[in-house]
Coordinates of C-alpha atoms (C1' of nucleotides) in Angstrom, one line a residue:
Chain A
M1 CA -0.1 0.2 -0.1
H2 CA 3.2 2.1 0.6
N3 CA 4.7 2.3 -2.6
E4 CA 5.9 4.5 -5.5
F5 CA 2.8 5.0 -7.2
V6 CA 1.0 6.2 -4.2
D7 CA 3.6 8.5 -3.1
E8 CA 4.1 10.3 -6.5
Q9 CA 0.4 11.2 -6.3
L10 CA 0.7 12.1 -2.6
N11 CA 3.6 14.0 -3.5
E12 CA 1.6 16.0 -6.4
R13 CA -1.4 17.1 -4.5
L14 CA 0.5 18.2 -1.6
A15 CA 2.7 20.3 -4.1
R16 CA -0.3 22.1 -5.2
T17 CA -1.3 23.6 -2.0
G18 CA 2.6 24.2 -1.3
S19 CA 2.9 21.5 1.3
R20 CA 5.8 18.7 1.5
L21 CA 5.6 15.3 1.5
T22 CA 6.7 14.2 5.0
A23 CA 6.9 10.5 6.7
Q24 CA 4.3 11.6 9.0
R25 CA 1.8 12.8 6.1
R26 CA 2.8 9.3 4.1
E27 CA 2.0 7.2 7.4
V28 CA -1.4 8.8 8.0
Y29 CA -2.2 8.6 4.5
S30 CA -1.2 5.1 4.2
V31 CA -3.7 4.4 7.6
L32 CA -6.6 5.9 5.7
L33 CA -5.8 3.9 2.7
Q34 CA -5.3 0.5 4.3
K35 CA -8.6 0.4 6.2
R36 CA -11.3 2.4 5.1
D37 CA -13.7 2.2 8.0
H38 CA -13.5 6.0 8.7
P39 CA -11.3 5.9 11.5
S40 CA -11.5 8.8 14.2
A41 CA -8.2 10.9 14.5
E42 CA -7.7 9.2 17.6
E43 CA -8.0 5.8 15.9
V44 CA -5.6 7.1 13.2
F45 CA -3.4 7.8 15.6
I46 CA -3.1 4.3 17.3
R47 CA -2.6 2.7 14.0
A48 CA -0.1 5.2 12.8
K49 CA 2.0 4.9 16.1
G50 CA 2.2 1.0 15.4
R51 CA 4.7 1.5 12.5
M52 CA 5.9 5.0 13.7
P53 CA 6.2 5.2 17.5
D54 CA 7.1 8.6 18.4
I55 CA 4.2 10.4 15.9
S56 CA 1.9 12.6 18.2
M57 CA -1.5 13.3 18.2
A58 CA -1.0 17.0 17.2
T59 CA 0.9 15.9 14.1
V60 CA -2.1 13.5 13.3
Y61 CA -4.5 16.1 13.5
N62 CA -1.9 18.3 11.3
C63 CA -1.3 15.9 9.0
L64 CA -5.1 14.8 8.3
D65 CA -5.8 18.5 8.0
T66 CA -3.0 18.8 5.4
L67 CA -4.5 15.8 3.3
V68 CA -8.4 17.3 3.3
K69 CA -7.3 20.4 2.2
C70 CA -5.3 19.0 -0.5
G71 CA -8.1 17.1 -1.6
L72 CA -6.8 13.4 -0.7
V73 CA -9.3 12.9 2.5
K74 CA -12.5 14.0 3.6
Q75 CA -13.8 14.7 7.0
V76 CA -17.1 12.8 7.8
H77 CA -19.2 14.1 10.4
H78 CA -22.3 12.2 12.5
D79 CA -24.2 13.5 15.5
R80 CA -21.5 15.1 17.8
G81 CA -19.3 12.3 17.5
A82 CA -15.3 12.7 17.3
T83 CA -14.9 13.6 12.9
R84 CA -14.1 10.5 11.1
Y85 CA -11.8 10.5 7.9
C86 CA -12.5 8.8 4.7
S87 CA -10.3 8.4 1.8
N88 CA -13.0 7.9 -0.9
M89 CA -13.1 10.7 -2.9
N90 CA -15.8 9.5 -5.5
E91 CA -19.3 10.8 -4.7
H92 CA -21.0 8.9 -2.1
H93 CA -23.1 9.3 0.8
H94 CA -22.5 7.3 4.2
F95 CA -24.6 4.6 6.2
Y96 CA -24.6 4.7 9.9
C97 CA -25.3 1.3 11.9
D98 CA -27.6 2.1 14.8
E99 CA -26.0 -1.0 16.7
C100 CA -22.4 -1.5 15.8
G101 CA -21.8 2.2 15.1
G102 CA -20.2 1.4 11.9
T103 CA -20.1 3.9 8.9
Y104 CA -20.3 2.3 5.4
D105 CA -20.0 4.4 2.2
I106 CA -23.0 4.1 0.0
D107 CA -22.1 4.9 -3.7
T108 CA -24.1 7.4 -5.6
D109 CA -26.1 5.7 -8.0
P110 CA -24.8 7.7 -11.4
E111 CA -28.0 7.6 -13.2
A112 CA -30.2 8.6 -10.5
G113 CA -29.8 12.4 -9.9
H114 CA -30.3 15.1 -7.1
P115 CA -32.7 13.7 -4.3
A116 CA -36.4 13.6 -5.5
M117 CA -36.9 17.0 -3.5
T118 CA -37.6 20.5 -4.9
L119 CA -36.0 23.2 -2.7
P120 CA -38.2 26.3 -1.9
N121 CA -37.5 29.4 -4.1
G122 CA -34.1 31.4 -3.8
F123 CA -32.2 28.8 -2.1
R124 CA -29.1 27.7 -4.2
M125 CA -27.6 24.3 -3.7
R126 CA -24.0 23.6 -3.9
S127 CA -24.2 20.1 -2.4
F128 CA -26.2 17.7 -0.6
E129 CA -25.3 14.8 1.6
I130 CA -27.7 12.0 3.0
A131 CA -26.9 10.2 6.3
F132 CA -28.8 6.7 6.3
S133 CA -29.4 5.0 9.6
G134 CA -30.6 1.5 10.1
L135 CA -28.7 -2.1 10.5
C136 CA -25.8 -2.8 8.4
P137 CA -25.8 -6.2 6.7
Q138 CA -24.0 -8.1 9.5
C139 CA -26.3 -6.6 12.6
A140 CA -29.6 -7.1 10.5
A141 CA -28.4 -10.8 9.8
K142 CA -27.8 -11.2 13.7
K143 CA -31.1 -9.5 14.5
R144 CA -32.8 -12.2 12.0
H145 CA -31.5 -15.0 13.8
K146 CA -32.7 -14.2 17.0
Chain B
M1 CA -47.1 31.2 22.7
H2 CA -47.3 30.2 26.4
N3 CA -51.0 29.4 26.8
E4 CA -53.2 26.5 28.0
F5 CA -53.0 24.4 25.1
V6 CA -49.7 24.3 24.9
D7 CA -49.0 23.6 28.6
E8 CA -51.7 20.8 28.2
Q9 CA -49.9 19.2 25.5
L10 CA -46.5 19.6 27.0
N11 CA -48.1 18.2 30.1
E12 CA -49.2 15.1 28.6
R13 CA -46.3 14.5 26.4
L14 CA -43.9 14.5 29.7
A15 CA -46.3 12.6 31.5
R16 CA -45.8 9.7 29.0
T17 CA -41.9 9.3 30.2
G18 CA -42.8 9.9 33.8
S19 CA -41.6 13.1 33.8
R20 CA -42.9 16.5 35.4
L21 CA -44.0 19.9 33.8
T22 CA -41.6 22.4 35.4
A23 CA -41.5 26.2 34.9
Q24 CA -38.0 25.7 33.5
R25 CA -39.2 23.0 31.0
R26 CA -42.1 25.2 30.2
E27 CA -39.9 28.4 29.5
V28 CA -37.3 26.3 27.5
Y29 CA -39.9 24.9 25.4
S30 CA -41.6 28.0 24.8
V31 CA -38.3 29.5 23.4
L32 CA -37.8 26.5 21.3
L33 CA -41.8 27.4 19.6
Q34 CA -40.9 31.2 19.5
K35 CA -38.2 31.7 17.2
R36 CA -37.6 28.3 15.3
D37 CA -34.1 29.1 14.1
H38 CA -32.5 26.1 15.5
P39 CA -30.6 27.8 18.3
S40 CA -27.8 26.0 20.3
A41 CA -28.4 25.1 24.0
E42 CA -26.2 28.1 24.7
E43 CA -28.7 30.5 22.8
V44 CA -31.7 28.6 24.5
F45 CA -29.9 29.6 27.8
I46 CA -29.4 33.5 26.7
R47 CA -33.0 33.5 25.8
A48 CA -34.7 31.7 28.7
K49 CA -32.6 33.7 31.0
G50 CA -34.5 36.6 29.9
R51 CA -37.8 35.7 31.1
M52 CA -36.1 33.3 34.1
P53 CA -33.1 35.2 35.0
D54 CA -31.6 32.4 37.3
I55 CA -32.2 29.3 35.3
S56 CA -28.7 27.7 34.6
M57 CA -27.0 26.0 31.7
A58 CA -27.2 22.4 33.0
T59 CA -31.1 23.0 33.6
V60 CA -31.1 24.0 30.0
Y61 CA -29.2 20.9 28.7
N62 CA -31.6 18.6 31.4
C63 CA -34.6 20.2 29.7
L64 CA -33.6 20.0 26.4
D65 CA -32.8 16.4 26.9
T66 CA -36.2 15.5 28.7
L67 CA -38.1 17.5 25.7
V68 CA -36.2 15.2 23.1
K69 CA -36.7 12.0 25.0
C70 CA -40.8 12.7 25.3
G71 CA -40.7 13.8 21.0
L72 CA -41.5 17.3 21.6
V73 CA -37.9 18.2 20.0
K74 CA -35.2 17.2 18.0
Q75 CA -31.6 17.8 17.9
V76 CA -30.0 19.0 14.5
H77 CA -26.3 18.6 14.1
H78 CA -24.2 20.1 11.4
D79 CA -20.5 19.2 11.1
R80 CA -19.0 19.3 14.3
G81 CA -20.8 22.4 15.4
A82 CA -23.0 22.8 18.7
T83 CA -26.0 20.5 19.0
R84 CA -29.0 22.9 17.6
Y85 CA -32.9 22.3 18.9
C86 CA -35.8 22.2 16.5
S87 CA -39.5 21.9 17.8
N88 CA -40.6 21.0 13.7
M89 CA -41.7 17.2 14.3
N90 CA -42.8 17.0 11.1
E91 CA -40.6 15.1 8.5
H92 CA -38.0 17.3 7.3
H93 CA -34.7 17.8 6.0
H94 CA -32.2 21.1 6.6
F95 CA -30.5 23.5 4.5
Y96 CA -27.1 25.2 5.9
C97 CA -26.0 28.2 4.4
D98 CA -22.5 28.5 4.0
E99 CA -22.6 32.4 4.2
C100 CA -24.4 33.1 7.3
G101 CA -24.6 29.8 9.0
G102 CA -28.5 29.8 9.2
T103 CA -30.2 26.4 9.4
Y104 CA -33.4 25.9 7.4
D105 CA -36.0 23.5 7.2
I106 CA -36.7 21.7 3.8
D107 CA -40.0 20.2 4.0
T108 CA -40.2 16.4 3.0
D109 CA -42.3 16.6 -0.5
P110 CA -45.0 14.1 0.3
E111 CA -45.0 12.8 -3.1
A112 CA -41.5 12.2 -3.6
G113 CA -40.8 9.4 -1.5
H114 CA -37.2 7.9 -0.5
P115 CA -34.0 9.3 -2.2
A116 CA -33.5 8.0 -5.7
M117 CA -30.6 5.9 -4.1
T118 CA -30.5 1.8 -3.6
L119 CA -28.7 0.5 -0.7
P120 CA -26.1 -2.5 -1.3
N121 CA -28.0 -6.0 -0.2
G122 CA -28.3 -6.9 3.3
F123 CA -28.9 -3.2 4.7
R124 CA -31.9 -2.1 6.3
M125 CA -32.6 1.4 6.3
R126 CA -34.5 2.9 9.5
S127 CA -34.5 6.5 8.5
F128 CA -32.4 9.0 6.3
E129 CA -31.7 12.9 6.6
I130 CA -30.6 15.2 3.8
A131 CA -28.1 18.0 4.7
F132 CA -28.1 20.7 2.0
S133 CA -25.9 23.4 1.7
G134 CA -25.4 26.4 -0.4
L135 CA -26.6 29.7 -0.2
C136 CA -30.3 30.5 1.5
P137 CA -32.1 33.2 -0.4
Q138 CA -31.1 36.2 1.7
C139 CA -27.5 35.4 1.0
A140 CA -28.0 34.3 -2.6
A141 CA -29.9 37.5 -3.3
K142 CA -26.7 39.8 -1.8
K143 CA -24.0 37.9 -4.1
R144 CA -26.2 38.4 -7.1
H145 CA -25.9 42.5 -6.6
K146 CA -22.1 42.4 -6.4
Chain C
dT1 C1' 26.7 24.4 3.9
dC2 C1' 23.7 27.6 5.4
dA3 C1' 19.8 30.3 5.6
dA4 C1' 14.8 30.3 5.1
dT5 C1' 10.5 28.1 5.5
dA6 C1' 7.8 24.1 6.9
dT7 C1' 7.0 20.7 10.0
dT8 C1' 6.3 17.9 14.2
dT9 C1' 6.3 18.1 18.9
dA10 C1' 4.4 18.5 24.0
dG11 C1' 1.3 20.7 26.5
dA12 C1' -1.9 24.5 27.4
dA13 C1' -6.2 26.1 26.1
dC14 C1' -10.8 26.0 24.8
dA15 C1' -15.6 24.6 23.4
dA16 C1' -19.3 21.7 24.2
dT17 C1' -21.4 18.5 27.1
dT18 C1' -21.8 15.3 30.7
dC19 C1' -21.4 14.1 35.4
dT20 C1' -21.4 14.8 40.8
dA21 C1' -23.5 16.1 44.4
dA22 C1' -26.3 19.0 47.1
dA23 C1' -30.1 22.2 47.7
dT24 C1' -34.7 23.0 46.2
dC25 C1' -39.6 21.6 44.9
dC26 C1' -43.5 18.9 44.3
dA27 C1' -47.2 15.5 44.8
dG28 C1' -49.4 12.7 47.1
dT29 C1' -50.3 10.9 52.3
dC30 C1' -50.8 11.4 57.0
Chain D
dG1 C1' -51.4 22.2 56.4
dA2 C1' -46.9 19.4 57.8
dC3 C1' -44.1 15.4 56.2
dT4 C1' -41.6 12.3 53.2
dG5 C1' -39.7 10.1 48.7
dG6 C1' -39.1 10.9 44.4
dA7 C1' -38.0 14.3 40.6
dT8 C1' -35.7 18.6 39.4
dT9 C1' -32.7 22.4 39.8
dT10 C1' -28.1 24.3 40.4
dA11 C1' -23.1 25.4 40.2
dG12 C1' -19.1 23.7 39.8
dA13 C1' -15.8 20.1 38.3
dA14 C1' -14.7 16.3 34.8
dT15 C1' -14.6 14.9 30.5
dT16 C1' -14.0 14.5 25.3
dG17 C1' -12.5 16.3 21.0
dT18 C1' -10.3 19.8 19.2
dT19 C1' -7.0 23.8 18.3
dC20 C1' -3.6 26.8 19.7
dT21 C1' 1.3 28.1 21.1
dA22 C1' 5.9 28.4 21.1
dA23 C1' 10.0 26.0 20.9
dA24 C1' 12.9 22.2 18.5
dT25 C1' 13.5 19.8 14.3
dA26 C1' 13.4 18.7 9.2
dT27 C1' 13.8 19.8 4.5
dT28 C1' 14.6 22.4 0.6
dG29 C1' 17.2 25.8 -2.5
dA30 C1' 20.5 29.0 -3.0

DNA sequence: TCAATATTTAGAACAATTCTAAATCCAGTC
DNA sequence: GACTGGATTTAGAATTGTTCTAAATATTGA
């Protein structure tokens, strides 16, 4: 997962915002590419520490910020929980499992356009996000067997 | 806005969860009915203090919690900002203005059903919420005149 | 190699919220 | 009308997630 190609991409993107490619930024980004389960900053910190024991929490926040600014990572918010980070930059929405708390990407159906909902006059929409909630496949299956 | 009818409704709802109707709960609820601009707990506190100078922040949080639990009020979250409170219990979504930060209710079009988006197999959806962002009518108008 | 600038770091500061424990209030009984 | 038990309110401490600060370190380009 940490290879020349990723590095090049990363470097190019960082350069656009005048930022440098550092070991910490590479590590943080690779954590996000490795397991796309929308970890919080804390979780990224723990995972990054595995291979880079001296990395600090502040640096994790800094790196995540930088990656967001250069468009390689997106923040995901749900309720008032900690910010989660997502390296899937395709247009998509999120499903939040009520049972296990997991967050899942829901790809936007390319043929379905905007939500079937008309905004009142005067509003100018720039974007929209749909937050689905319910049971994820695993939790739904468990429930059925009870 | 603070009348016998509202009181009765309020009392009945509170009773369902074994809660009592108190002056503070009435005041907090009436703040939310009065100006439906999705105030934060802090803002509710400031407004409530106007007519009830001894009310405390902790009580405002307690009352809001109670009102949420008995189904008279909904929490609204946007990004990692403070929780906002909404006394509109009809099904609706929210529009967040990028310019002024205002939150607006967007009624669900009754004839348009779910968002035109299919969940992958196995997910069991309980509900969904759409967060629109862009410019509210006022801010859109200002932009156009520049 | 050196200077200028960017980055990392630990820890302090901060904002929103929840917790704690004591004071107060209230509904229903005696 | 006073009394009792549980609910409620309150101030302040504690917690959580995040941002800020200032010093140490790393990196780039001359």
